[in-house]
């Protein structure tokens, strides 16, 4: 007896700024076989200018940021007909084979303890997997599978039940570090994450600092992340570690000044509800290779 096809709700965001990559991404998605898909395009401050047949849309009046846009799409597909999984796909990522999603589901079913499965992301031209795409501290071997404690948010498969129980993405983060926040909440539910590097998804190798607000948002969101999710004793440890690392890594004085402005913005508040993880979760994360202080 064969297993029934997995039902997957797919959320793709657009700002109508990547017409050709977006079409390629959607074509590769809609060509997937042996899975049942419900696909929604979220226009983040725009009316989507490309909507294939059978695909739903949600239009946000203004650009509310990536995590809020993802939440809007997932919420629109919630309810009694919701899929077993939610798949979040960047609109310039391509599924290179017709069974990419079926393979991800197979990994998820072999690892029922994992709330999410992270494929390996690779540049389509060079085959390079960037360090920030590997959801672990040690990234020398990007092909090593196993349990992970964070995720690369732009291409990830999450069990719908776990996603909803955790509360979805932190919408007000706008951009950066929202995957750490969600991963930690999933781990605090007693779940884990799994990295499946044998499943490759193509994504252009871009530099996140191309975003104008990069240094401000990464600093602000680090503070918010710490205040929202860490036990009180770990908050200063986490922020001190990241301040030292950032000073060492950011070579430009101007960029460092923006980073510190973002740090100050985060310290002023706005992080939202504080629900620190249990100390047992801290220990589980540490045993999995990444204590929540780096």
CSV table of C-alpha atoms in Angstrom, one decimal:
chain,number,residue,atom,x,y,z
A,1,UNK,CA,0.0,0.0,0.0
A,2,UNK,CA,1.5,3.4,-1.0
A,3,UNK,CA,1.4,6.4,1.2
A,4,UNK,CA,-1.1,9.1,0.3
A,5,UNK,CA,0.2,12.2,-1.4
A,6,UNK,CA,1.3,14.8,1.1
A,7,UNK,CA,-0.7,18.0,1.2
A,8,UNK,CA,1.4,21.1,1.2
A,9,UNK,CA,0.4,24.8,1.6
A,10,UNK,CA,3.0,26.9,-0.3
A,11,UNK,CA,3.5,30.6,0.5
A,12,UNK,CA,5.5,32.8,-2.0
A,13,UNK,CA,5.9,36.5,-1.5
A,14,UNK,CA,6.3,39.1,-4.3
A,15,UNK,CA,7.0,42.8,-4.6
A,16,UNK,CA,6.8,42.6,-8.4
A,17,UNK,CA,10.6,43.4,-8.6
A,18,UNK,CA,11.8,40.0,-9.9
A,19,UNK,CA,9.6,39.2,-12.9
A,20,UNK,CA,11.7,36.6,-14.6
A,21,UNK,CA,13.1,34.8,-11.5
A,22,UNK,CA,9.6,34.8,-10.0
A,23,UNK,CA,8.2,33.1,-13.1
A,24,UNK,CA,10.9,30.4,-13.0
A,25,UNK,CA,10.3,29.9,-9.3
A,26,UNK,CA,6.6,29.4,-9.8
A,27,UNK,CA,7.0,27.1,-12.9
A,28,UNK,CA,9.3,24.9,-10.9
A,29,UNK,CA,6.9,24.8,-8.0
A,30,UNK,CA,3.8,24.1,-10.0
A,31,UNK,CA,5.6,21.3,-11.8
A,32,UNK,CA,6.1,19.3,-8.6
A,33,UNK,CA,4.8,15.7,-8.7
A,34,UNK,CA,3.4,13.3,-6.2
A,35,UNK,CA,2.3,16.0,-3.8
A,36,UNK,CA,-1.0,18.0,-3.4
A,37,UNK,CA,-0.3,21.7,-3.4
A,38,UNK,CA,-2.3,24.8,-2.5
A,39,UNK,CA,-0.3,27.8,-3.5
A,40,UNK,CA,-0.7,31.4,-2.5
A,41,UNK,CA,1.1,34.5,-3.6
A,42,UNK,CA,1.3,37.3,-1.1
A,43,UNK,CA,1.7,40.8,-2.7
A,44,UNK,CA,3.6,42.7,-0.1
A,45,UNK,CA,2.4,46.2,-0.8
A,46,UNK,CA,1.5,45.4,-4.4
A,47,UNK,CA,-1.1,43.6,-6.5
A,48,UNK,CA,0.8,40.6,-7.9
A,49,UNK,CA,1.5,41.1,-11.6
A,50,UNK,CA,1.9,37.3,-12.3
A,51,UNK,CA,-0.6,34.8,-10.9
A,52,UNK,CA,-0.7,31.3,-12.6
A,53,UNK,CA,-4.0,29.5,-12.9
A,54,UNK,CA,-5.2,27.9,-9.7
A,55,UNK,CA,-3.0,30.0,-7.5
A,56,UNK,CA,-4.6,32.2,-4.8
A,57,UNK,CA,-3.4,35.7,-3.8
A,58,UNK,CA,-3.4,37.9,-0.7
A,59,UNK,CA,-2.7,41.6,-1.2
A,60,UNK,CA,-1.2,43.6,1.7
A,61,UNK,CA,-1.8,47.3,1.3
A,62,UNK,CA,1.7,48.2,2.4
A,63,UNK,CA,5.0,46.2,2.6
A,64,UNK,CA,4.7,44.7,6.0
A,65,UNK,CA,8.0,42.8,5.7
A,66,UNK,CA,8.9,39.2,5.0
A,67,UNK,CA,7.8,37.4,8.2
A,68,UNK,CA,4.4,39.3,8.3
A,69,UNK,CA,3.9,38.5,4.6
A,70,UNK,CA,4.6,34.8,5.2
A,71,UNK,CA,2.1,34.8,8.1
A,72,UNK,CA,-0.5,36.4,6.0
A,73,UNK,CA,-0.2,33.7,3.3
A,74,UNK,CA,-0.1,30.8,5.8
A,75,UNK,CA,-3.1,32.2,7.6
A,76,UNK,CA,-5.1,32.5,4.4
A,77,UNK,CA,-4.6,28.8,3.8
A,78,UNK,CA,-5.4,27.8,7.4
A,79,UNK,CA,-8.6,26.0,8.4
A,80,UNK,CA,-10.1,22.5,8.0
A,81,UNK,CA,-8.6,22.1,4.5
A,82,UNK,CA,-5.1,23.1,5.6
A,83,UNK,CA,-2.2,21.0,4.4
A,84,UNK,CA,-0.1,18.7,6.5
A,85,UNK,CA,2.9,21.0,5.8
A,86,UNK,CA,3.6,24.6,5.0
A,87,UNK,CA,6.4,25.3,2.6
A,88,UNK,CA,7.9,28.8,2.4
A,89,UNK,CA,9.7,29.6,-0.9
A,90,UNK,CA,11.6,32.7,-1.9
A,91,UNK,CA,10.4,34.0,-5.2
A,92,UNK,CA,13.9,33.7,-6.8
A,93,UNK,CA,14.4,30.1,-5.7
A,94,UNK,CA,14.0,27.2,-8.0
A,95,UNK,CA,13.1,23.5,-7.3
A,96,UNK,CA,15.5,21.8,-9.7
A,97,UNK,CA,13.7,18.4,-9.9
A,98,UNK,CA,10.1,17.4,-10.2
A,99,UNK,CA,10.2,15.5,-6.9
A,100,UNK,CA,12.0,18.0,-4.7
A,101,UNK,CA,9.0,18.5,-2.5
A,102,UNK,CA,8.2,14.8,-2.4
A,103,UNK,CA,11.8,14.2,-1.2
A,104,UNK,CA,11.5,16.8,1.5
A,105,UNK,CA,8.3,15.2,2.7
A,106,UNK,CA,9.9,11.8,2.7
A,107,UNK,CA,12.7,13.1,5.0
A,108,UNK,CA,10.1,14.7,7.3
A,109,UNK,CA,8.3,11.4,7.6
A,110,UNK,CA,11.5,9.6,8.4
A,111,UNK,CA,12.2,12.2,11.2
A,112,UNK,CA,8.8,12.7,12.9
A,113,UNK,CA,10.6,14.5,15.8
A,114,UNK,CA,11.5,17.3,13.4
A,115,UNK,CA,9.1,20.2,13.1
A,116,UNK,CA,10.9,21.5,10.0
A,117,UNK,CA,13.2,20.2,7.3
A,118,UNK,CA,15.8,22.4,5.7
A,119,UNK,CA,17.2,21.5,2.3
A,120,UNK,CA,20.6,22.6,1.1
A,121,UNK,CA,20.5,25.9,-0.8
A,122,UNK,CA,23.0,26.3,-3.6
A,123,UNK,CA,23.7,28.9,-6.2
A,124,UNK,CA,22.5,27.6,-9.6
A,125,UNK,CA,25.6,28.8,-11.5
A,126,UNK,CA,28.4,28.0,-9.1
A,127,UNK,CA,26.9,25.3,-6.9
A,128,UNK,CA,28.2,27.1,-3.9
A,129,UNK,CA,26.3,26.9,-0.6
A,130,UNK,CA,26.8,30.1,1.4
A,131,UNK,CA,27.7,29.9,5.0
A,132,UNK,CA,24.5,31.7,6.1
A,133,UNK,CA,22.5,29.0,4.4
A,134,UNK,CA,23.8,26.2,6.5
A,135,UNK,CA,21.8,26.0,9.8
A,136,UNK,CA,24.6,25.1,12.1
A,137,UNK,CA,27.7,26.7,13.6
A,138,UNK,CA,30.3,24.6,11.8
A,139,UNK,CA,29.8,25.0,8.1
A,140,UNK,CA,33.0,23.4,6.6
A,141,UNK,CA,31.0,20.4,5.4
A,142,UNK,CA,27.8,21.7,3.9
A,143,UNK,CA,26.7,18.1,2.9
A,144,UNK,CA,26.5,16.8,6.5
A,145,UNK,CA,22.9,16.0,7.5
A,146,UNK,CA,21.5,16.0,10.9
A,147,UNK,CA,19.6,17.8,13.6
A,148,UNK,CA,19.8,21.6,13.5
A,149,UNK,CA,18.6,24.4,15.8
A,150,UNK,CA,18.0,27.2,13.4
A,151,UNK,CA,16.8,27.5,9.8
A,152,UNK,CA,17.4,29.4,6.5
A,153,UNK,CA,13.9,31.0,6.4
A,154,UNK,CA,13.5,31.5,2.6
A,155,UNK,CA,13.3,27.8,1.7
A,156,UNK,CA,11.9,25.5,4.5
A,157,UNK,CA,9.2,22.9,5.0
A,158,UNK,CA,7.4,23.1,8.3
A,159,UNK,CA,4.6,20.8,9.7
A,160,UNK,CA,1.4,22.9,9.8
A,161,UNK,CA,0.5,21.7,13.3
A,162,UNK,CA,3.9,22.7,14.7
A,163,UNK,CA,3.9,26.1,12.9
A,164,UNK,CA,0.5,27.0,14.3
A,165,UNK,CA,1.3,25.8,17.8
A,166,UNK,CA,4.5,27.9,17.8
A,167,UNK,CA,2.5,31.0,16.6
A,168,UNK,CA,4.1,31.5,13.2
A,169,UNK,CA,6.8,34.0,12.3
A,170,UNK,CA,7.5,37.1,14.4
A,171,UNK,CA,5.8,39.5,12.0
A,172,UNK,CA,7.2,42.8,13.4
A,173,UNK,CA,10.8,41.7,12.8
A,174,UNK,CA,10.3,42.9,9.1
A,175,UNK,CA,13.5,41.1,8.0
A,176,UNK,CA,16.3,39.1,9.5
A,177,UNK,CA,16.5,36.6,12.4
A,178,UNK,CA,12.9,35.7,12.2
A,179,UNK,CA,13.9,32.1,11.6
A,180,UNK,CA,15.9,31.9,14.8
A,181,UNK,CA,12.9,33.1,16.8
A,182,UNK,CA,10.6,30.5,15.2
A,183,UNK,CA,13.1,27.7,15.5
A,184,UNK,CA,13.7,28.4,19.2
A,185,UNK,CA,9.9,28.4,19.8
A,186,UNK,CA,9.6,25.0,18.0
A,187,UNK,CA,12.4,23.6,20.1
A,188,UNK,CA,10.7,24.9,23.2
A,189,UNK,CA,7.7,22.8,22.2
A,190,UNK,CA,9.9,19.8,22.4
A,191,UNK,CA,10.4,19.5,18.7
A,192,UNK,CA,13.6,19.7,16.6
A,193,UNK,CA,14.8,20.7,13.1
A,194,UNK,CA,16.5,18.6,10.5
A,195,UNK,CA,19.0,19.5,7.7
A,196,UNK,CA,18.7,17.4,4.6
A,197,UNK,CA,21.6,18.5,2.3
A,198,UNK,CA,21.0,15.7,-0.2
A,199,UNK,CA,18.0,17.7,-1.3
A,200,UNK,CA,19.2,20.8,-3.2
A,201,UNK,CA,17.2,23.9,-4.0
A,202,UNK,CA,18.7,26.7,-6.2
A,203,UNK,CA,18.9,30.3,-5.0
A,204,UNK,CA,21.2,33.1,-6.3
A,205,UNK,CA,24.1,33.7,-4.0
A,206,UNK,CA,23.4,37.3,-2.9
A,207,UNK,CA,24.8,39.5,-0.1
A,208,UNK,CA,22.2,40.4,2.6
A,209,UNK,CA,24.0,43.7,3.3
A,210,UNK,CA,22.6,44.9,-0.1
A,211,UNK,CA,19.5,45.8,1.9
A,212,UNK,CA,19.6,49.4,3.0
A,213,UNK,CA,18.5,48.6,6.5
A,214,UNK,CA,20.6,45.5,7.0
A,215,UNK,CA,22.9,46.7,9.8
A,216,UNK,CA,20.1,48.4,11.7
A,217,UNK,CA,17.6,45.5,11.5
A,218,UNK,CA,20.1,42.8,12.3
A,219,UNK,CA,21.2,44.6,15.4
A,220,UNK,CA,17.7,45.5,16.5
A,221,UNK,CA,16.3,42.1,15.9
A,222,UNK,CA,19.2,40.4,17.9
A,223,UNK,CA,18.0,42.4,20.9
A,224,UNK,CA,14.4,41.6,20.3
A,225,UNK,CA,15.2,37.9,19.9
A,226,UNK,CA,17.1,37.9,23.2
A,227,UNK,CA,14.4,39.7,25.1
A,228,UNK,CA,11.6,37.6,23.6
A,229,UNK,CA,13.1,34.1,23.9
A,230,UNK,CA,16.0,33.8,26.4
A,231,UNK,CA,16.0,33.3,30.1
A,232,UNK,CA,16.9,36.6,31.8
A,233,UNK,CA,20.4,35.4,32.9
A,234,UNK,CA,21.3,34.7,29.2
A,235,UNK,CA,20.2,38.0,27.7
A,236,UNK,CA,23.3,40.0,28.6
A,237,UNK,CA,25.5,37.0,27.6
A,238,UNK,CA,23.9,36.7,24.2
A,239,UNK,CA,24.0,40.5,23.5
A,240,UNK,CA,27.6,40.8,24.7
A,241,UNK,CA,28.7,37.9,22.4
A,242,UNK,CA,27.0,39.4,19.4
A,243,UNK,CA,28.3,42.9,20.1
A,244,UNK,CA,31.9,41.6,20.2
A,245,UNK,CA,31.4,39.5,17.1
A,246,UNK,CA,29.9,42.4,15.2
A,247,UNK,CA,32.7,44.8,16.1
A,248,UNK,CA,35.2,42.3,14.9
A,249,UNK,CA,33.3,41.6,11.6
A,250,UNK,CA,32.0,45.0,10.5
A,251,UNK,CA,35.0,46.8,9.0
A,252,UNK,CA,33.2,50.1,8.1
A,253,UNK,CA,32.9,52.7,10.8
A,254,UNK,CA,29.7,54.0,9.1
A,255,UNK,CA,28.1,50.6,9.0
A,256,UNK,CA,29.2,49.9,12.6
A,257,UNK,CA,27.5,53.2,13.7
A,258,UNK,CA,24.3,52.1,12.0
A,259,UNK,CA,24.6,48.7,13.8
A,260,UNK,CA,24.9,50.4,17.2
A,261,UNK,CA,21.9,52.7,16.3
A,262,UNK,CA,19.9,49.5,15.7
A,263,UNK,CA,21.2,48.0,18.9
A,264,UNK,CA,19.9,51.1,20.7
A,265,UNK,CA,16.6,50.9,19.0
A,266,UNK,CA,16.2,47.3,20.2
A,267,UNK,CA,17.1,48.2,23.7
A,268,UNK,CA,14.4,50.8,23.8
A,269,UNK,CA,11.7,48.1,23.5
A,270,UNK,CA,9.3,46.9,20.8
A,271,UNK,CA,10.2,43.3,21.1
A,272,UNK,CA,6.7,42.1,21.8
A,273,UNK,CA,5.6,39.4,24.2
A,274,UNK,CA,8.3,37.9,26.3
A,275,UNK,CA,8.1,34.1,26.5
A,276,UNK,CA,11.5,32.8,27.4
A,277,UNK,CA,12.4,29.3,26.6
A,278,UNK,CA,12.7,26.8,29.4
A,279,UNK,CA,16.2,25.9,30.8
A,280,UNK,CA,15.6,22.4,29.6
A,281,UNK,CA,15.4,23.8,26.0
A,282,UNK,CA,18.6,25.7,26.6
A,283,UNK,CA,20.3,22.3,27.4
A,284,UNK,CA,18.7,20.6,24.4
A,285,UNK,CA,20.0,23.3,22.1
A,286,UNK,CA,23.4,23.1,23.6
A,287,UNK,CA,23.5,19.3,23.2
A,288,UNK,CA,22.4,19.7,19.6
A,289,UNK,CA,25.5,21.8,19.0
A,290,UNK,CA,24.3,25.4,19.3
A,291,UNK,CA,23.7,26.9,22.8
A,292,UNK,CA,21.5,29.9,22.5
A,293,UNK,CA,24.2,32.5,23.2
A,294,UNK,CA,25.9,32.5,19.7
